[in-house]
mmCIF file of N, CA and C in Angstrom:
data_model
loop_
_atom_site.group_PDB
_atom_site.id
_atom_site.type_symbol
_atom_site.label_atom_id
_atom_site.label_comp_id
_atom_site.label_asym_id
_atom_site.label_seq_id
_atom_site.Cartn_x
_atom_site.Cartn_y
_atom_site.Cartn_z
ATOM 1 N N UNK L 1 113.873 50.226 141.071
ATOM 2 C CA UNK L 1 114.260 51.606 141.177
ATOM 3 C C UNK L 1 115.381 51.706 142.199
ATOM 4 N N UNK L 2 116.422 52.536 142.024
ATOM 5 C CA UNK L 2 117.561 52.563 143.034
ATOM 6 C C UNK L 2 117.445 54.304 142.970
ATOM 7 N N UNK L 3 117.788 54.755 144.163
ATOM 8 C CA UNK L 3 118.539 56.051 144.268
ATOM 9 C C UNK L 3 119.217 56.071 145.346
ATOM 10 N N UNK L 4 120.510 56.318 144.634
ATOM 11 C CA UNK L 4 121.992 56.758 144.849
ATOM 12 C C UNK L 4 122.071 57.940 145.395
ATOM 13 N N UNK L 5 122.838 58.133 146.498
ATOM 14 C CA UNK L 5 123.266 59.098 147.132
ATOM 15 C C UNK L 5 124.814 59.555 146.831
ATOM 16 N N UNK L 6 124.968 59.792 145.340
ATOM 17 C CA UNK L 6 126.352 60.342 144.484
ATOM 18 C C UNK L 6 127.442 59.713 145.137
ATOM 19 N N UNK L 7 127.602 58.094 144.873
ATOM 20 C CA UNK L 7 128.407 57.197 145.261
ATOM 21 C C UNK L 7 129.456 57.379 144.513
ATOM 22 N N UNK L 8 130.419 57.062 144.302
ATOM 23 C CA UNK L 8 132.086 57.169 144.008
ATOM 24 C C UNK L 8 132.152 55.692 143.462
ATOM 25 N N UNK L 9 131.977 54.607 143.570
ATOM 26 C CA UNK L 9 132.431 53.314 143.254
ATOM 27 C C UNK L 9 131.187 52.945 142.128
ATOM 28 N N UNK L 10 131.400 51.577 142.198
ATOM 29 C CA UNK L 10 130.307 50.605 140.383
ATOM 30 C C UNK L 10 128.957 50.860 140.750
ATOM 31 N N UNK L 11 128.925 51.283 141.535
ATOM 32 C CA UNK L 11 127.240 51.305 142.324
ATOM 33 C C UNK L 11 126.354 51.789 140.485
ATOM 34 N N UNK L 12 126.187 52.270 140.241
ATOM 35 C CA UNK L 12 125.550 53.243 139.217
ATOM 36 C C UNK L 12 126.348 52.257 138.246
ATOM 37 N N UNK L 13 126.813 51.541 138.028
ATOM 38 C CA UNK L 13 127.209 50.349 136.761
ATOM 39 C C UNK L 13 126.280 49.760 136.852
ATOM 40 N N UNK L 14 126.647 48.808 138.205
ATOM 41 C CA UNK L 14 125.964 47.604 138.677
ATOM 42 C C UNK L 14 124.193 47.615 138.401
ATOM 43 N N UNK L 15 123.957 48.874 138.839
ATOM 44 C CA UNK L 15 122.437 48.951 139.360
ATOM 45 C C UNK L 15 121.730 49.033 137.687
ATOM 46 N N UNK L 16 122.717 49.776 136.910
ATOM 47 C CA UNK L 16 121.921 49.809 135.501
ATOM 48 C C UNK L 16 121.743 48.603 134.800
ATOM 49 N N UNK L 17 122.693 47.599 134.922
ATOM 50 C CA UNK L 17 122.327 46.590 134.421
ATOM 51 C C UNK L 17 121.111 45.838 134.450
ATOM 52 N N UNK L 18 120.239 46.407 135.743
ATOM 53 C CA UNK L 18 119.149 45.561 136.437
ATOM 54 C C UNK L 18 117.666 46.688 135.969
ATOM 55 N N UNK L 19 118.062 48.108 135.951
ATOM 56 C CA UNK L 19 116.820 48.820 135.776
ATOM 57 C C UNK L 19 117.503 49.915 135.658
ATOM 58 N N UNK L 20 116.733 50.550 134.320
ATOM 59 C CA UNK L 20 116.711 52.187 134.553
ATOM 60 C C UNK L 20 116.441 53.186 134.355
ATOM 61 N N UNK L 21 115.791 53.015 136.108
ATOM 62 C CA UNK L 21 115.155 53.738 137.015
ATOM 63 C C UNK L 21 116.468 54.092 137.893
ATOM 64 N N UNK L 22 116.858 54.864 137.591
ATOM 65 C CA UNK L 22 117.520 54.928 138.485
ATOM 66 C C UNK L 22 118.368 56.790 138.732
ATOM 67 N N UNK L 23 118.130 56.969 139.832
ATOM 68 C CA UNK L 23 118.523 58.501 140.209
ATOM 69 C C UNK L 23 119.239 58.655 140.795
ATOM 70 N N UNK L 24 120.187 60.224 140.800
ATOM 71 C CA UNK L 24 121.321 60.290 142.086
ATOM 72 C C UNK L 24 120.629 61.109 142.513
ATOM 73 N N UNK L 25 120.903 61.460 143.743
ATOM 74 C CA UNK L 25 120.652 62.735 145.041
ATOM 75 C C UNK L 25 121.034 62.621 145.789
ATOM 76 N N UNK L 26 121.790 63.784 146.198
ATOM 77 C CA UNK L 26 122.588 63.684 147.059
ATOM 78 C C UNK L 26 121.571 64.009 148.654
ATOM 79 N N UNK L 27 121.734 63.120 150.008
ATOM 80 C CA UNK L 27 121.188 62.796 150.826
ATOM 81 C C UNK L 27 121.604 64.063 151.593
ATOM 82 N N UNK L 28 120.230 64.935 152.481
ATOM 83 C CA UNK L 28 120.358 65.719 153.336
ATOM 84 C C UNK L 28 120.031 65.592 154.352
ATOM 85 N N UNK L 29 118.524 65.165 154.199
ATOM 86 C CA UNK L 29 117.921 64.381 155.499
ATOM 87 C C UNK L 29 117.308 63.047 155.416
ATOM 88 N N UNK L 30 118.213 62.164 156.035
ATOM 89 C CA UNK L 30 117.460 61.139 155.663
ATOM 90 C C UNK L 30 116.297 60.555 155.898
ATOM 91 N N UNK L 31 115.314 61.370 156.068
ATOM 92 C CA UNK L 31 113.926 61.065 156.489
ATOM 93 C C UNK L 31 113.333 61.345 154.912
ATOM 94 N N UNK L 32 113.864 62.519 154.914
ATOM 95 C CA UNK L 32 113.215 63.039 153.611
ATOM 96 C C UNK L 32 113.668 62.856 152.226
ATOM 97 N N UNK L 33 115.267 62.279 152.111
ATOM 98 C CA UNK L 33 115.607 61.330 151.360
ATOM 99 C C UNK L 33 114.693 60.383 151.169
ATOM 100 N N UNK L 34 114.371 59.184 152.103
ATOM 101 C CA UNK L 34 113.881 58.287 151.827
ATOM 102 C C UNK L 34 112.165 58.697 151.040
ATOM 103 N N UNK L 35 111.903 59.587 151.761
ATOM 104 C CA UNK L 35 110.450 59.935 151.308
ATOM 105 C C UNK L 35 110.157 59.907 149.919
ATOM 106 N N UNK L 36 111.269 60.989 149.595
ATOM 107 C CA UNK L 36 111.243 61.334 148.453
ATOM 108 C C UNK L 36 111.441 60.217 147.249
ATOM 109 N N UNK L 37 112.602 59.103 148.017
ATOM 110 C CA UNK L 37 112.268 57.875 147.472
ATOM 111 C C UNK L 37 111.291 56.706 147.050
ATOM 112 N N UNK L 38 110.627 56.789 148.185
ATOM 113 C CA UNK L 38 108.899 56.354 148.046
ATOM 114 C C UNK L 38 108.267 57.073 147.444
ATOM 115 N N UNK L 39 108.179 58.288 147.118
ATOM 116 C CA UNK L 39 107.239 59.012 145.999
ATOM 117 C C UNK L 39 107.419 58.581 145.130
ATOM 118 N N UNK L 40 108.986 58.178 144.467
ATOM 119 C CA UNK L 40 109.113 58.055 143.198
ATOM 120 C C UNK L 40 108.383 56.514 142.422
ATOM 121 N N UNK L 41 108.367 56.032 143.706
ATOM 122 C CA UNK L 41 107.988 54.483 143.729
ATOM 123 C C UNK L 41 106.761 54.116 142.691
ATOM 124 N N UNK L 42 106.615 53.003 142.012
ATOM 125 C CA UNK L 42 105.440 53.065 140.779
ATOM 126 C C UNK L 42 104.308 52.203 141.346
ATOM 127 N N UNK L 43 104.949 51.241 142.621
ATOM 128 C CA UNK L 43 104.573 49.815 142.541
ATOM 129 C C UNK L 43 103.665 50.064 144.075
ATOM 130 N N UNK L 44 103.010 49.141 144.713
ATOM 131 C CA UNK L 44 102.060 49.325 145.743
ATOM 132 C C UNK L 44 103.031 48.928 146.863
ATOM 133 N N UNK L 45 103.918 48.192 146.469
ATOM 134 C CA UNK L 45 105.337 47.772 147.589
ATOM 135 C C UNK L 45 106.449 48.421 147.402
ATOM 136 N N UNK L 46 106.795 48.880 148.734
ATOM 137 C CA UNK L 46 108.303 49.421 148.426
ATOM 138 C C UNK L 46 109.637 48.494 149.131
ATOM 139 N N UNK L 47 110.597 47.275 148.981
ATOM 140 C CA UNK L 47 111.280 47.469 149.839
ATOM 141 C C UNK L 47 113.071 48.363 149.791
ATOM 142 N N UNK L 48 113.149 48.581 150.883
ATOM 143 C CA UNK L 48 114.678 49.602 151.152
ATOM 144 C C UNK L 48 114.947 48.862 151.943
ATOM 145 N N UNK L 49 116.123 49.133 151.103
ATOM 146 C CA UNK L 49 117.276 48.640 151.650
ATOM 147 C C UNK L 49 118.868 49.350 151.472
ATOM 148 N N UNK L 50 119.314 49.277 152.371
ATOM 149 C CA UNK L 50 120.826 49.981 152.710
ATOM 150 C C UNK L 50 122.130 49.189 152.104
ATOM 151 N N UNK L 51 123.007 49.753 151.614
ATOM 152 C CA UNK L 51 123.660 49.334 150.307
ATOM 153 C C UNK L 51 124.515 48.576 151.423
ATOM 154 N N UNK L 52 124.550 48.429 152.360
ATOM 155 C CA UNK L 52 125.711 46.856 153.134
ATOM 156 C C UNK L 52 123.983 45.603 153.580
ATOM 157 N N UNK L 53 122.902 46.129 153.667
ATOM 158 C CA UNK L 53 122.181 44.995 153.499
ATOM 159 C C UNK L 53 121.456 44.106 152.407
ATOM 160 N N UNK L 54 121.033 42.857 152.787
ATOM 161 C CA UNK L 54 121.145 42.013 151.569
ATOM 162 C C UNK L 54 119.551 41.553 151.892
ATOM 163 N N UNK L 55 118.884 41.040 151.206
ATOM 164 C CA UNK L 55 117.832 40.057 151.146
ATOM 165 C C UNK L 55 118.075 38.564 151.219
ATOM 166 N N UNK L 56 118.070 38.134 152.546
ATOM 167 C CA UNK L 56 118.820 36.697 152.764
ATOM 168 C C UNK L 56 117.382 35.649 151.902
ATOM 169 N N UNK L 57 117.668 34.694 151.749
ATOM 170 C CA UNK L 57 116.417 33.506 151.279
ATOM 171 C C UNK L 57 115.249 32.814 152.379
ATOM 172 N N UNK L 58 115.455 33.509 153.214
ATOM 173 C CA UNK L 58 114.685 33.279 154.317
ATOM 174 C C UNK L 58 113.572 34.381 154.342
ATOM 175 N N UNK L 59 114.483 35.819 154.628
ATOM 176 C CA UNK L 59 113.605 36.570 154.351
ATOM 177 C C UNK L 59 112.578 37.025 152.828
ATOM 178 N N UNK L 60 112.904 36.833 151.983
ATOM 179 C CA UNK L 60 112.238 36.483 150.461
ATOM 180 C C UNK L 60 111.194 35.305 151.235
ATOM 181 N N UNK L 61 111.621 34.205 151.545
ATOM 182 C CA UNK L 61 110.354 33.585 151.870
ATOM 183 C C UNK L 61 109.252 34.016 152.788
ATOM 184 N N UNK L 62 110.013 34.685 153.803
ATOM 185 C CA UNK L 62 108.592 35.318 154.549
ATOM 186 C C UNK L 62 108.240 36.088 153.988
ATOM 187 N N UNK L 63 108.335 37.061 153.206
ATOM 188 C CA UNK L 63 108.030 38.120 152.377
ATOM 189 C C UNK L 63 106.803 37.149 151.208
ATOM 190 N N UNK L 64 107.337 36.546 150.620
ATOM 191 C CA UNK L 64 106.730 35.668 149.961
ATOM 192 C C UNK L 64 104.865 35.204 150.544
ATOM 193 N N UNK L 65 105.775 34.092 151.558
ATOM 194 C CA UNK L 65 104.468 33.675 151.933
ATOM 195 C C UNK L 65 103.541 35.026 152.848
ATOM 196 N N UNK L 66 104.124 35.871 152.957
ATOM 197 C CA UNK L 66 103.121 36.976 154.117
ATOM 198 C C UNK L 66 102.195 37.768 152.911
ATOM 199 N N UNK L 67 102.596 37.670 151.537
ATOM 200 C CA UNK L 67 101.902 38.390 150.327
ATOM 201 C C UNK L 67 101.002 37.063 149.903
ATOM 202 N N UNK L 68 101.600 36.361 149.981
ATOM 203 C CA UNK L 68 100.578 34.990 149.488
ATOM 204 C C UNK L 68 99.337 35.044 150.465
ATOM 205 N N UNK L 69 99.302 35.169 151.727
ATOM 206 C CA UNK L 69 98.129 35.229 152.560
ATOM 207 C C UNK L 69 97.193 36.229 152.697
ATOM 208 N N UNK L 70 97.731 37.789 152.802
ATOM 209 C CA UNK L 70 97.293 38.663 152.445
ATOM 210 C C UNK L 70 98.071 39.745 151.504
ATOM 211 N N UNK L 71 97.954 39.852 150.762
ATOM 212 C CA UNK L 71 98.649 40.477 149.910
ATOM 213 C C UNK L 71 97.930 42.708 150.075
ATOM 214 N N UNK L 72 97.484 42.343 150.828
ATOM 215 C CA UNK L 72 96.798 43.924 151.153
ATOM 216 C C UNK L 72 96.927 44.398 152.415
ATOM 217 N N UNK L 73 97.252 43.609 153.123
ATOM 218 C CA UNK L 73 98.072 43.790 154.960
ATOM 219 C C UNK L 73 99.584 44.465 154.514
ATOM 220 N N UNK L 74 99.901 44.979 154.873
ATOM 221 C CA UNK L 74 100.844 46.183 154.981
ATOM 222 C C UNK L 74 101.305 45.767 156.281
ATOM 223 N N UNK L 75 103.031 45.907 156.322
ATOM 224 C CA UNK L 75 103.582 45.269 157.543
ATOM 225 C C UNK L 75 104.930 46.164 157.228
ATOM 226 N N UNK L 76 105.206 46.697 158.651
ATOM 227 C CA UNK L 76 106.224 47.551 159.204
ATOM 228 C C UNK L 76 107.121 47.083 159.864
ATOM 229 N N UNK L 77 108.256 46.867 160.328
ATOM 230 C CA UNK L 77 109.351 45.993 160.602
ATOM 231 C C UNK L 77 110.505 46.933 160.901
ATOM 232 N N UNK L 78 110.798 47.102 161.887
ATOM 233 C CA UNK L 78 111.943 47.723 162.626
ATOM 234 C C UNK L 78 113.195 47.867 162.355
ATOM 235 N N UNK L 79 113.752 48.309 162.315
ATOM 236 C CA UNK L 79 115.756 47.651 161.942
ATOM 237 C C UNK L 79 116.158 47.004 163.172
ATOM 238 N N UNK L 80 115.838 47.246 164.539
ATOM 239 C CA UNK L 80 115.740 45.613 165.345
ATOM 240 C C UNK L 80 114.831 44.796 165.572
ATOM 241 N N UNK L 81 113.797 44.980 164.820
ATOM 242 C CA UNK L 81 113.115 43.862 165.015
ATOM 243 C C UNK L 81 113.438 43.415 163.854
ATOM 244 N N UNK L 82 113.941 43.759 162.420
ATOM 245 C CA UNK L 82 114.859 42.797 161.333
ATOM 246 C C UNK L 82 116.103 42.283 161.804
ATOM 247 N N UNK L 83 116.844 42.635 162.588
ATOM 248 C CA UNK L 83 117.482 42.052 162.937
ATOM 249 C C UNK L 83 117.862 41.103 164.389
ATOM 250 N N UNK L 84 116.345 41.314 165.223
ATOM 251 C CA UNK L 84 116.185 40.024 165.750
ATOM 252 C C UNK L 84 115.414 38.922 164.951
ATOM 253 N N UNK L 85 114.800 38.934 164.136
ATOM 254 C CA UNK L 85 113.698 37.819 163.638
ATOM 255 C C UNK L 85 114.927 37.468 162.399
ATOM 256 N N UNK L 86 115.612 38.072 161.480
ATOM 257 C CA UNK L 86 116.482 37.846 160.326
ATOM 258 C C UNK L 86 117.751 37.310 160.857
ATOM 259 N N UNK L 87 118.636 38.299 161.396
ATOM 260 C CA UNK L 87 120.062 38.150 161.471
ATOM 261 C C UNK L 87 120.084 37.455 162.584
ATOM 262 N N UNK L 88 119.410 37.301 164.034
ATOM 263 C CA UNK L 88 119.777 37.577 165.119
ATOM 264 C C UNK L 88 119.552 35.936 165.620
#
C-alpha cells in the first residue's frame, strides 16, 4: 500500500507497477496523515517509510530475524535510534 501526498513526478507510475493499493492525499498533519495511513493498512505489520528512505539489506535482515523469533513482539524504533543502529 503507498499513499502519496499529490506528488508531481513517476511516484504514482512507479508505485503502480508494484500494487494497487494505492491513494493520494494531500498531507495536513502529519500525525494524522500517517494515522490515517495505518488505518488503511490490511496486514498486522505496517512499515513507513519516507520517499528519500530505503530498506538497506541489513535492515530486512533484522527485521527478518526479529519476526522469526517472535513474530507477535511489536517493536518501535525511533528515527534516531534508526539511524544510529542502521545508518550511523
Amino acid at each position: 500500500m503507498v499513499v502519496d501526498d499529490q506528488s508531481t513526478d513517476r511516484t504514482l507510475e512507479i508505485v503502480r507497477r508494484y500494487t494497487n493499493r494505492v491513494f493520494v492525499r494531500k498531507m495536513e498533519i502529519e500525525g494524522r496523515h500517517r494515522n490515517w495511513a495505518y488505518a488503511q493498512a490490511r496486514n498486522e505489520w505496517v512499515l513507513s517509510l519516507d520517499a528519500d528512505e530505503v530498506v538497506t539489506p541489513e535492515l530486512a535482515d533484522e527485521i527478518r530475524r526479529m519476526l522469526s523469533v517472535n513474530p507477535k513482539k511489536t517493536a518501535l524504533l525511533s528515527p534516531a535510534e534508526f539511524y544510529r543502529r542502521v545508518l550511523g
